[in-house]
Structures are given as C-alpha cells and as structure tokens.
Amino acid sequence: MTRIDAKFADLAAKGQKAFVAYVMAGDPNYDTSLQIVKGLPDAGVDIIELGLPFTDPMADGSTIQLAGQRALEGGMTLDQTLQIARELRKEDDTTPIVMMGYYNPIYSRGVDTFLAQAKEAGIDGLIIVDLPPEEDDELCIPAQNAGLNFIRLATPTTDEKRLPKVLQNTSGFVYYVSVTGTTGAAAAQAADVAPEVARIKASTDLPVIVGFGVRDPQTAEDIAGVADGTVVGSAIVEKIGKGEAVADVLAFVKTLADGAHRA
Amino acid sequence: MPEDLINSFMTGPDEKGRFGDFGGRFVSETLMPLILELEEQYEHAKTDDAFWAEMHDLWTHYVGRPSPLYFAERLTEHLGGAKIYLKRDELNHTGAHKINNVLGQIILARRMGKTRIIAETGAGQHGVATATVCAKFGLKCVVYMGAHDVERQAPNVFRMKLLGAEVIPVTSGRGTLKDAMNDALRDWVTNVRDTFYCIGTVAGPHPYPAMVRDFQAIIGKEAKEQMQAAEGRLPDTIIAAIGGGSNAMGLFFPFLDDKEVNIIGVEAGGKGVNAKMEHCASLTGGRPGVLHGNRTYLLQDDDGQILEGYSISAGLDYPGIGPEHSWLNDIGRAQYVSITDKEALEAFQLCCTTEGIIPALEPSHALAHVMKIAPELPADHIICMNMCGRGDKDIFTVARHLGFDMTGPEGRNVE
C-alpha cells in the first residue's frame, strides 16, 4: 500500500473528497517553491502534484509552460526536484507526492536510476503525460515493480474501446482530464463531467480525480462533488507567477481545498 | 545488428512504430485515439489504388512531377571529379519537396472528414505547401511558425497569407520550428474533432515518420528510374540535406536495399559542431531522447532538457531528426556528416554561378558536402544529390550574410 492508497482509504473513512494541488518544482526559485510545497498539507492539500520542469511541455498551456521556464532559468534540475520531495518528507510522511512531467528528463537519467532515486526521495506516484499505454514497457511497468504508482490520464477522447487499455496498468488513482485541450483550458461543467466519471468508475475500483479547467473554490466543490476529488494547477501557478507572497498563495490554496472538502 | 544479417532495410517500422529502438508513440492520451485512427486510415489508403491514382494525378498535373534528374555539367567540371546529378525537386509547385507529402496527408484528411488543417513550419516551405493544397481543396488552414522564423522568412509568411492561411507566430521558447511544433500539438489536443495535423517531416508519433517517408519516396523512385535511363545503372552515392529529414528519407528509402549505393545525410553544422551547441546536427552532436512523439537523437543537456539548435537555414533549425535516420545511423546503413553555415553559403554561390540555379540554403548544405567529396572521386563515380528547394525565400538572408543591403531602392553593396 502506497501513501496514495492510504490517503484515499483515510479520506473514504472520513467521507471526504480529495483535493490535489499542482505546483511546478523550482517556480519561481528553489527556496520559494520549497516553502510553498511545505505549506500545502496545512492548507488542506491531500495530494501534492510536483511538476518536473521541461523545456517542451506539449500538453500544457502557457501558465504551466511559463512556470517551467522560470524554474529552468533559475537552474532547477531533476535532482533538485527530488530534493524538494526529500525536504518535505523530513516533516511529513503521509501526504502523497506525485511527480508530474514529461518522459525525456527521466529517460535521460536512466529509468532504473530514476526510479530508485524517486523512491528514496519519497515520491509515491508518477504522471508522465507523454507515455500512453502503448509505451507501458518504458516506465509504467518498471515503476509499478519499484513500488511507485503510475497514474494515467483518461480524456474525453478515451472511448469505450480504449478505456480498458488505459485502466489496465493504472494504479493509485485515475486522473480524468475534463476537457480536450491543454492545462489551464476552459472550465469544465460538473454536469458534463458526472457521466464521464460514472463511465470510468463502472470499469475500475480506483478513485477518479478530475482536473483541467478548475480555477475557483465553487468549481472545485462542484467537480469534486461528482468525482472522488479534484485537481487545481494553473490557477495556483498563476498566483506564483505574479510573484504573490507564499502566505497569499497558500491562503488561496486553502479556499480551494475548503471548496473541494465541502463537496 | 550487423548490416549483413538484415535482409531488407525497407520493412520498418514495426507494429509499435519503431525503427529499432527509435520512433514510437510518445503522445498524451488525448491524442492517442487520433493517431490510431490516422494509422488505420493510412494503412487502408496505402494499398488502395484509388488513393494512389489521385496522388499521381495531382503529382503530375498540379505539382509538375516527375521532377527532372539533371546532369550538372559545369559543376562537375569545376569540381573535377565525380559526375554530379541533381534531382530537381526545387522545380515542384511551391518550390520544394514539401508538397509531395502535403498532398498525401490532405487527401487522407479529406477521406477522414476533417475540415481544418494545422501545420508547423520552419523555413515556411511546408507552411506554403500546406496553405497551397488547403486553398486548392477549400480547407481552413492554420500554420504555426516561430516568431523568429516569421521574421527571417517574410516572403513565405506573405505567400501563406495570400493563399488564405492564418499564420500564428509562436513566441514560446526561442520561437523556432521546435516551438511551432509544440503549439501545433497544443492546438490539435484542443481541437480533436475537426482538425488534422499535417506534419511536414519524417518525425512525430507513429505513423507520421513512415507515412511522410512513403509520400516523399516518389523522389527516390523517380531518381532510380531516371538514373537507369541516363546512365544505365544506379548512382554510387546519394546525398541530401537533413533537418527533420523528409527530403533525405524520400531520396534514400528506395535505395536502402541497394547496398552498393553509399547514402550520405548532411546535417546543419551552424557555427561548428562544438560544446556551445551552435548547430542543429542531432546525430553528430546529440544523443537519444524523447520529444514530439518519438524517440530519436536530440540536442539536449545533461538533464534531458531540449536545447535550441542554431542554423542559418530555418528549415534545418530543429533539435531532432526523424527516427528512421537515427536507426540508419546506428546500424551504419547511412553516413551522416555536418556542414557549417559558411560552407553552405559558399556552395549556394557556386551553384548560382556554375549552374544558373539559386538553391535553397537547405540543399546548399548537401551541395557543400558534394564539393568536399567530388574532387577526390574518380570521373566514373556518380553522385545524385537532392536539390530539394529553391532559394528565392533565402535571398534576404544570404544578402545579409554577404553584406549586401537590399533595403534601398536599387540595392547597394555595403562592403
């Protein structure tokens, strides 16, 4: 049982929906980013998605893309991204950390080396956007063998025929991308999302978390209400990008978490 | 695998879209169903006579194929060695090889009921070709082009606009071809229902590298027949320039199993293949990685971050290369070399004055390598080089590098 499995068991016992927050590691710099990450659990974040900066984030909108550029310009690396996880683990051993990013920095490091380092740093799961089920041998299977969850995205284009393939080697939870598009795209409507979540839940026992287009506490509540939880990324990253103080960023995160937890 | 153990080099890719370890389908889930549908449609079209009949009709009457195979007599005399032939794909409608592939993809898009075409472009040749074919068929066309390229390829931007396309300057990254491809992928992932992504080179997720190669292979097929007619035999060496590598793959593919034919790909060496990475020579100066849907040689740093390449030629300014080239390199079936900006400029000028052909900067790189090797080869050695594009689009860049000011009413030499 990973920290992710334990967290969902705990939330289920409390009858609570999960609130997942995304931040880019090293945005706007290592120290500020570490402070924000360390503050997330107290702001009500159940699972942390830690973005691994990449020069070519093809599935992300401009908000996340710029966050990655800021991080890279500040000298952020894969090692330092892992170090943020390590630092959080010194004071928090229950909040799951899911690393989210693209395959090349991991492939460049070497899959086995990376998995050992990620596990040791306290990473619990991976969301690697450019690894569909067709490429499961690359990282998904080795990650599961190393005891890390591999969380897959299901999308509006994932039809009935394809869904079993997408779910097959997924673990931890399923991330349902509520709209076609990049991160930070137009908001999803809870009424449209509900049947899609039901469709996925009919085929898996895993929790289904919905993201893309959730930007405010009310939407977080509405979307979490029709799923097992919700993710907010771009709206938080936008505040960081504007240079808002750590306390203000975390206060905003808390309003989102409260929204999701009201559901 | 040792070369002599392979029966054929023409069977790839495998069912996972791999050429050896290269290629694949590294895309987000949203795009996965789209590329699977495309693969299915393409597999069907490939063996459909009606599809190829339509292609050949358009190649003949719209593009002007076959392009001539031309004996470059004065260039041959000037270099004083091997006999040099140029495959004249710069004479195609729109001025480059790009339209060979665009026609195939647009016919497929029409068969699939797609009404909106998107494309990325570097030098603008693929953008112009796509805008052209979209105009012909009345399809909406959106072209993503790096802001830096919009600036250095102004004539092609205007051409695309005249043809009714919307050109979107891409400002992310360094504003070149790589960034344009990112934004095209972002558009596709957003507009999945009605949009077809017309990729201009032999890269991207499977089936693009194979499909684009198959559409461009008309270059090599014609060259083979024309060489038989002219010389009664195959060439000894075939040479082409490589950015992503579509004109090269088109020339090379039909010759892959003719093991006596030397195959040489020429990458853009920019200011020199060195640690400063001021070049676009992915094979000579990069290492394998994953970008834009495929595993291939990439320019990247130690942490797997992609580097911006540099080249005088916008069409070669891409930090990757088609996966089939990576495979041909690793198994040793083709040889890859690099040529600097300076060498390409010299070749550009020589071609103008000895043959009366203004070449694009891209094939000028191939020609520069011909200039290096031809003098050392015997007179009965035949070289076939792909003249994949004409240089009209490049005269402003070349003028700047030669110190010629074209902003005045007459133009004047500033030196």
Short mmCIF file of N, CA and C in Angstrom, two decimals, chain A residues 53-61 65 69 72 76-79 103-105 107-109 129-135 137-138 152-158 161-162 166 177 179-182, chain B residues 16 18 21 23-34 36 40 172-173 178-179 182-183 185-186 189-193 287-293 295 298 300-306:
data_model
loop_
_atom_site.label_atom_id
_atom_site.label_comp_id
_atom_site.label_asym_id
_atom_site.label_seq_id
_atom_site.Cartn_x
_atom_site.Cartn_y
_atom_site.Cartn_z
N PRO A 53 10.08 20.35 -14.21
CA PRO A 53 10.19 21.29 -15.33
C PRO A 53 10.75 20.62 -16.59
N PHE A 54 10.18 21.03 -17.72
CA PHE A 54 10.66 20.53 -19.02
C PHE A 54 10.55 21.65 -20.05
N THR A 55 11.53 21.69 -20.93
CA THR A 55 11.58 22.76 -21.93
C THR A 55 10.41 22.72 -22.91
N ASP A 56 9.86 21.54 -23.15
CA ASP A 56 8.85 21.40 -24.19
C ASP A 56 7.58 20.71 -23.69
N PRO A 57 6.84 21.41 -22.81
CA PRO A 57 5.64 20.80 -22.21
C PRO A 57 4.44 20.86 -23.15
N MET A 58 4.36 19.88 -24.06
CA MET A 58 3.41 19.96 -25.17
C MET A 58 1.95 19.87 -24.77
N ALA A 59 1.68 19.30 -23.58
CA ALA A 59 0.27 19.15 -23.17
C ALA A 59 -0.15 20.26 -22.22
N ASP A 60 0.75 21.21 -21.97
CA ASP A 60 0.43 22.28 -21.03
C ASP A 60 0.16 23.60 -21.73
N GLY A 61 -0.71 24.39 -21.10
CA GLY A 61 -0.98 25.74 -21.58
C GLY A 61 0.15 26.66 -21.14
N GLN A 65 3.65 26.26 -18.77
CA GLN A 65 4.83 26.38 -19.61
C GLN A 65 5.77 27.47 -19.08
N GLN A 69 9.58 27.41 -17.49
CA GLN A 69 10.67 28.28 -17.96
C GLN A 69 11.31 29.03 -16.80
N LEU A 72 13.45 26.57 -14.87
CA LEU A 72 14.69 26.20 -15.58
C LEU A 72 15.66 27.37 -15.62
N MET A 76 16.77 25.05 -12.05
CA MET A 76 16.13 23.85 -11.48
C MET A 76 16.53 22.61 -12.28
N THR A 77 16.73 21.51 -11.55
CA THR A 77 17.12 20.25 -12.19
C THR A 77 16.25 19.12 -11.66
N LEU A 78 16.43 17.94 -12.23
CA LEU A 78 15.74 16.76 -11.72
C LEU A 78 16.19 16.47 -10.29
N ASP A 79 17.49 16.59 -10.03
CA ASP A 79 17.99 16.33 -8.67
C ASP A 79 17.35 17.26 -7.64
N TYR A 103 8.59 12.64 -20.27
CA TYR A 103 9.46 11.47 -20.16
C TYR A 103 10.95 11.78 -20.34
N ASN A 104 11.31 12.74 -21.17
CA ASN A 104 12.72 12.85 -21.55
C ASN A 104 13.71 13.06 -20.38
N PRO A 105 13.40 13.93 -19.41
CA PRO A 105 14.36 14.07 -18.30
C PRO A 105 14.58 12.75 -17.55
N TYR A 107 14.10 9.62 -18.94
CA TYR A 107 14.80 8.73 -19.87
C TYR A 107 16.28 9.08 -19.91
N SER A 108 16.55 10.38 -19.86
CA SER A 108 17.93 10.87 -19.90
C SER A 108 18.70 10.40 -18.66
N ARG A 109 18.02 10.41 -17.50
CA ARG A 109 18.66 9.95 -16.26
C ARG A 109 18.90 8.44 -16.28
N VAL A 129 3.00 12.56 -18.88
CA VAL A 129 1.98 12.91 -19.87
C VAL A 129 2.20 12.24 -21.22
N ASP A 130 3.46 12.10 -21.63
CA ASP A 130 3.70 11.57 -22.98
C ASP A 130 4.02 10.07 -22.99
N LEU A 131 3.50 9.35 -22.00
CA LEU A 131 3.63 7.89 -22.02
C LEU A 131 2.25 7.24 -21.99
N PRO A 132 1.63 7.04 -23.15
CA PRO A 132 0.33 6.36 -23.21
C PRO A 132 0.52 4.86 -22.96
N PRO A 133 -0.57 4.11 -22.78
CA PRO A 133 -0.46 2.67 -22.50
C PRO A 133 0.39 1.92 -23.54
N GLU A 134 0.39 2.42 -24.77
CA GLU A 134 1.15 1.77 -25.84
C GLU A 134 2.64 1.72 -25.50
N GLU A 135 3.10 2.61 -24.59
CA GLU A 135 4.52 2.65 -24.24
C GLU A 135 4.75 2.20 -22.79
N ASP A 137 5.94 -0.38 -21.45
CA ASP A 137 7.21 -1.05 -21.12
C ASP A 137 8.31 -0.06 -20.73
N GLU A 138 8.15 1.18 -21.19
CA GLU A 138 9.20 2.18 -20.96
C GLU A 138 9.38 2.47 -19.48
N ARG A 152 -2.58 7.29 -14.69
CA ARG A 152 -2.81 7.58 -16.10
C ARG A 152 -3.89 8.62 -16.26
N LEU A 153 -3.78 9.37 -17.34
CA LEU A 153 -4.83 10.32 -17.68
C LEU A 153 -5.85 9.62 -18.56
N ALA A 154 -7.14 9.81 -18.22
CA ALA A 154 -8.21 9.43 -19.15
C ALA A 154 -8.79 10.74 -19.65
N THR A 155 -9.21 10.77 -20.91
CA THR A 155 -9.64 12.03 -21.51
C THR A 155 -10.99 11.85 -22.22
N PRO A 156 -11.59 12.96 -22.65
CA PRO A 156 -12.86 12.83 -23.39
C PRO A 156 -12.71 11.99 -24.67
N THR A 157 -11.47 11.84 -25.18
CA THR A 157 -11.30 11.03 -26.39
C THR A 157 -11.05 9.54 -26.06
N THR A 158 -10.97 9.24 -24.76
CA THR A 158 -10.79 7.83 -24.38
C THR A 158 -12.14 7.13 -24.46
N LYS A 161 -13.87 1.55 -26.16
CA LYS A 161 -12.95 0.54 -26.68
C LYS A 161 -11.57 0.68 -26.04
N ARG A 162 -11.19 1.92 -25.77
CA ARG A 162 -9.85 2.21 -25.31
C ARG A 162 -9.71 2.21 -23.79
N VAL A 166 -6.43 1.82 -21.04
CA VAL A 166 -5.94 2.93 -20.23
C VAL A 166 -5.91 2.55 -18.75
N VAL A 177 -9.09 13.98 -17.32
CA VAL A 177 -8.91 15.31 -17.91
C VAL A 177 -10.26 15.71 -18.48
N VAL A 179 -11.53 18.22 -20.12
CA VAL A 179 -11.74 18.86 -21.43
C VAL A 179 -10.63 18.44 -22.38
N THR A 180 -10.91 18.53 -23.69
CA THR A 180 -9.80 18.36 -24.63
C THR A 180 -9.06 19.68 -24.63
N GLY A 181 -7.78 19.62 -24.54
CA GLY A 181 -7.01 20.85 -24.52
C GLY A 181 -5.83 20.75 -23.60
N THR A 182 -5.19 21.89 -23.38
CA THR A 182 -4.02 21.92 -22.52
C THR A 182 -4.43 22.32 -21.11
N LYS B 16 4.81 -1.35 -33.41
CA LYS B 16 4.82 -0.30 -32.39
C LYS B 16 5.36 1.02 -32.94
N ARG B 18 8.27 1.39 -34.39
CA ARG B 18 9.70 1.51 -34.07
C ARG B 18 10.58 1.14 -35.26
N ASP B 21 15.22 0.87 -31.99
CA ASP B 21 14.77 1.43 -30.72
C ASP B 21 14.11 2.81 -30.91
N GLY B 23 11.64 5.92 -32.73
CA GLY B 23 10.25 6.08 -33.17
C GLY B 23 9.32 5.92 -31.99
N GLY B 24 8.18 5.28 -32.20
CA GLY B 24 7.23 5.05 -31.11
C GLY B 24 6.07 6.04 -31.14
N ARG B 25 5.30 6.01 -30.02
CA ARG B 25 4.10 6.87 -29.94
C ARG B 25 4.06 7.56 -28.59
N PHE B 26 4.93 8.52 -28.39
CA PHE B 26 5.03 9.21 -27.10
C PHE B 26 4.16 10.47 -27.11
N VAL B 27 2.86 10.25 -27.03
CA VAL B 27 1.93 11.39 -27.02
C VAL B 27 0.96 11.26 -25.86
N SER B 28 0.28 12.37 -25.56
CA SER B 28 -0.69 12.34 -24.47
C SER B 28 -1.90 11.50 -24.87
N GLU B 29 -2.63 11.03 -23.86
CA GLU B 29 -3.78 10.16 -24.09
C GLU B 29 -4.80 10.82 -25.02
N THR B 30 -4.99 12.14 -24.89
CA THR B 30 -5.98 12.81 -25.74
C THR B 30 -5.70 12.57 -27.22
N LEU B 31 -4.42 12.54 -27.58
CA LEU B 31 -4.06 12.39 -28.99
C LEU B 31 -4.00 10.94 -29.45
N MET B 32 -3.89 10.03 -28.49
CA MET B 32 -3.67 8.62 -28.84
C MET B 32 -4.76 8.07 -29.78
N PRO B 33 -6.05 8.27 -29.46
CA PRO B 33 -7.07 7.75 -30.38
C PRO B 33 -6.96 8.35 -31.77
N LEU B 34 -6.50 9.61 -31.83
CA LEU B 34 -6.39 10.28 -33.14
C LEU B 34 -5.30 9.66 -33.99
N LEU B 36 -4.13 6.67 -33.68
CA LEU B 36 -4.51 5.29 -34.03
C LEU B 36 -5.48 5.29 -35.22
N GLU B 40 -4.84 3.68 -38.97
CA GLU B 40 -5.79 2.77 -39.62
C GLU B 40 -6.14 3.27 -41.02
N SER B 172 6.83 31.28 -27.74
CA SER B 172 7.40 30.48 -26.65
C SER B 172 8.78 29.95 -27.04
N GLY B 173 9.58 29.60 -26.04
CA GLY B 173 10.92 29.09 -26.29
C GLY B 173 11.74 30.14 -27.02
N LYS B 178 10.86 24.00 -33.42
CA LYS B 178 10.51 23.15 -32.28
C LYS B 178 9.32 23.72 -31.51
N ASP B 179 9.36 25.02 -31.30
CA ASP B 179 8.30 25.67 -30.54
C ASP B 179 7.00 25.72 -31.34
N ASN B 182 5.39 22.40 -30.89
CA ASN B 182 4.71 22.32 -29.59
C ASN B 182 3.34 22.96 -29.68
N ASP B 183 3.27 24.16 -30.27
CA ASP B 183 1.99 24.86 -30.31
C ASP B 183 1.00 24.19 -31.26
N LEU B 185 0.84 20.99 -31.65
CA LEU B 185 0.34 19.85 -30.87
C LEU B 185 -0.70 20.33 -29.84
N ARG B 186 -0.47 21.52 -29.27
CA ARG B 186 -1.44 22.08 -28.31
C ARG B 186 -2.76 22.39 -28.99
N VAL B 189 -4.56 18.99 -29.65
CA VAL B 189 -5.10 18.38 -28.45
C VAL B 189 -6.38 19.11 -28.02
N THR B 190 -6.52 20.37 -28.46
CA THR B 190 -7.69 21.16 -28.12
C THR B 190 -8.82 20.95 -29.13
N ASN B 191 -8.45 20.84 -30.41
CA ASN B 191 -9.45 20.74 -31.48
C ASN B 191 -9.43 19.35 -32.12
N VAL B 192 -9.72 18.35 -31.29
CA VAL B 192 -9.52 16.96 -31.75
C VAL B 192 -10.55 16.50 -32.78
N ARG B 193 -11.73 17.10 -32.75
CA ARG B 193 -12.80 16.54 -33.58
C ARG B 193 -12.66 16.87 -35.06
N ARG B 287 22.20 13.07 -28.54
CA ARG B 287 22.08 11.69 -28.06
C ARG B 287 20.60 11.34 -27.99
N PRO B 288 20.26 10.04 -27.89
CA PRO B 288 18.84 9.65 -27.97
C PRO B 288 18.00 10.22 -26.83
N GLY B 289 16.79 10.61 -27.17
CA GLY B 289 15.85 11.12 -26.20
C GLY B 289 14.44 11.04 -26.77
N VAL B 290 13.47 11.59 -26.06
CA VAL B 290 12.08 11.52 -26.49
C VAL B 290 11.50 12.93 -26.59
N LEU B 291 11.03 13.28 -27.76
CA LEU B 291 10.42 14.59 -27.99
C LEU B 291 9.44 14.50 -29.16
N HIS B 292 8.36 15.26 -29.07
CA HIS B 292 7.40 15.36 -30.16
C HIS B 292 6.92 13.99 -30.64
N GLY B 293 6.69 13.10 -29.71
CA GLY B 293 6.06 11.84 -30.05
C GLY B 293 6.98 10.70 -30.43
N ARG B 295 11.11 8.68 -30.15
CA ARG B 295 12.47 8.59 -29.62
C ARG B 295 13.44 8.73 -30.79
N LEU B 298 18.58 13.72 -30.19
CA LEU B 298 18.16 15.09 -29.89
C LEU B 298 19.33 15.90 -29.35
N GLN B 300 20.31 17.98 -26.48
CA GLN B 300 19.79 18.14 -25.13
C GLN B 300 20.94 18.30 -24.14
N ASP B 301 20.60 18.85 -22.96
CA ASP B 301 21.65 18.99 -21.95
C ASP B 301 21.71 17.72 -21.09
N ASP B 302 22.58 17.72 -20.09
CA ASP B 302 22.78 16.53 -19.27
C ASP B 302 21.53 16.13 -18.49
N ASP B 303 20.61 17.09 -18.29
CA ASP B 303 19.41 16.84 -17.51
C ASP B 303 18.20 16.48 -18.39
N GLY B 304 18.45 16.28 -19.68
CA GLY B 304 17.35 15.91 -20.57
C GLY B 304 16.48 17.07 -21.00
N GLN B 305 16.98 18.29 -20.82
CA GLN B 305 16.25 19.46 -21.32
C GLN B 305 16.68 19.70 -22.76
N ILE B 306 15.70 20.01 -23.62
CA ILE B 306 15.98 20.15 -25.05
C ILE B 306 16.66 21.49 -25.31
#
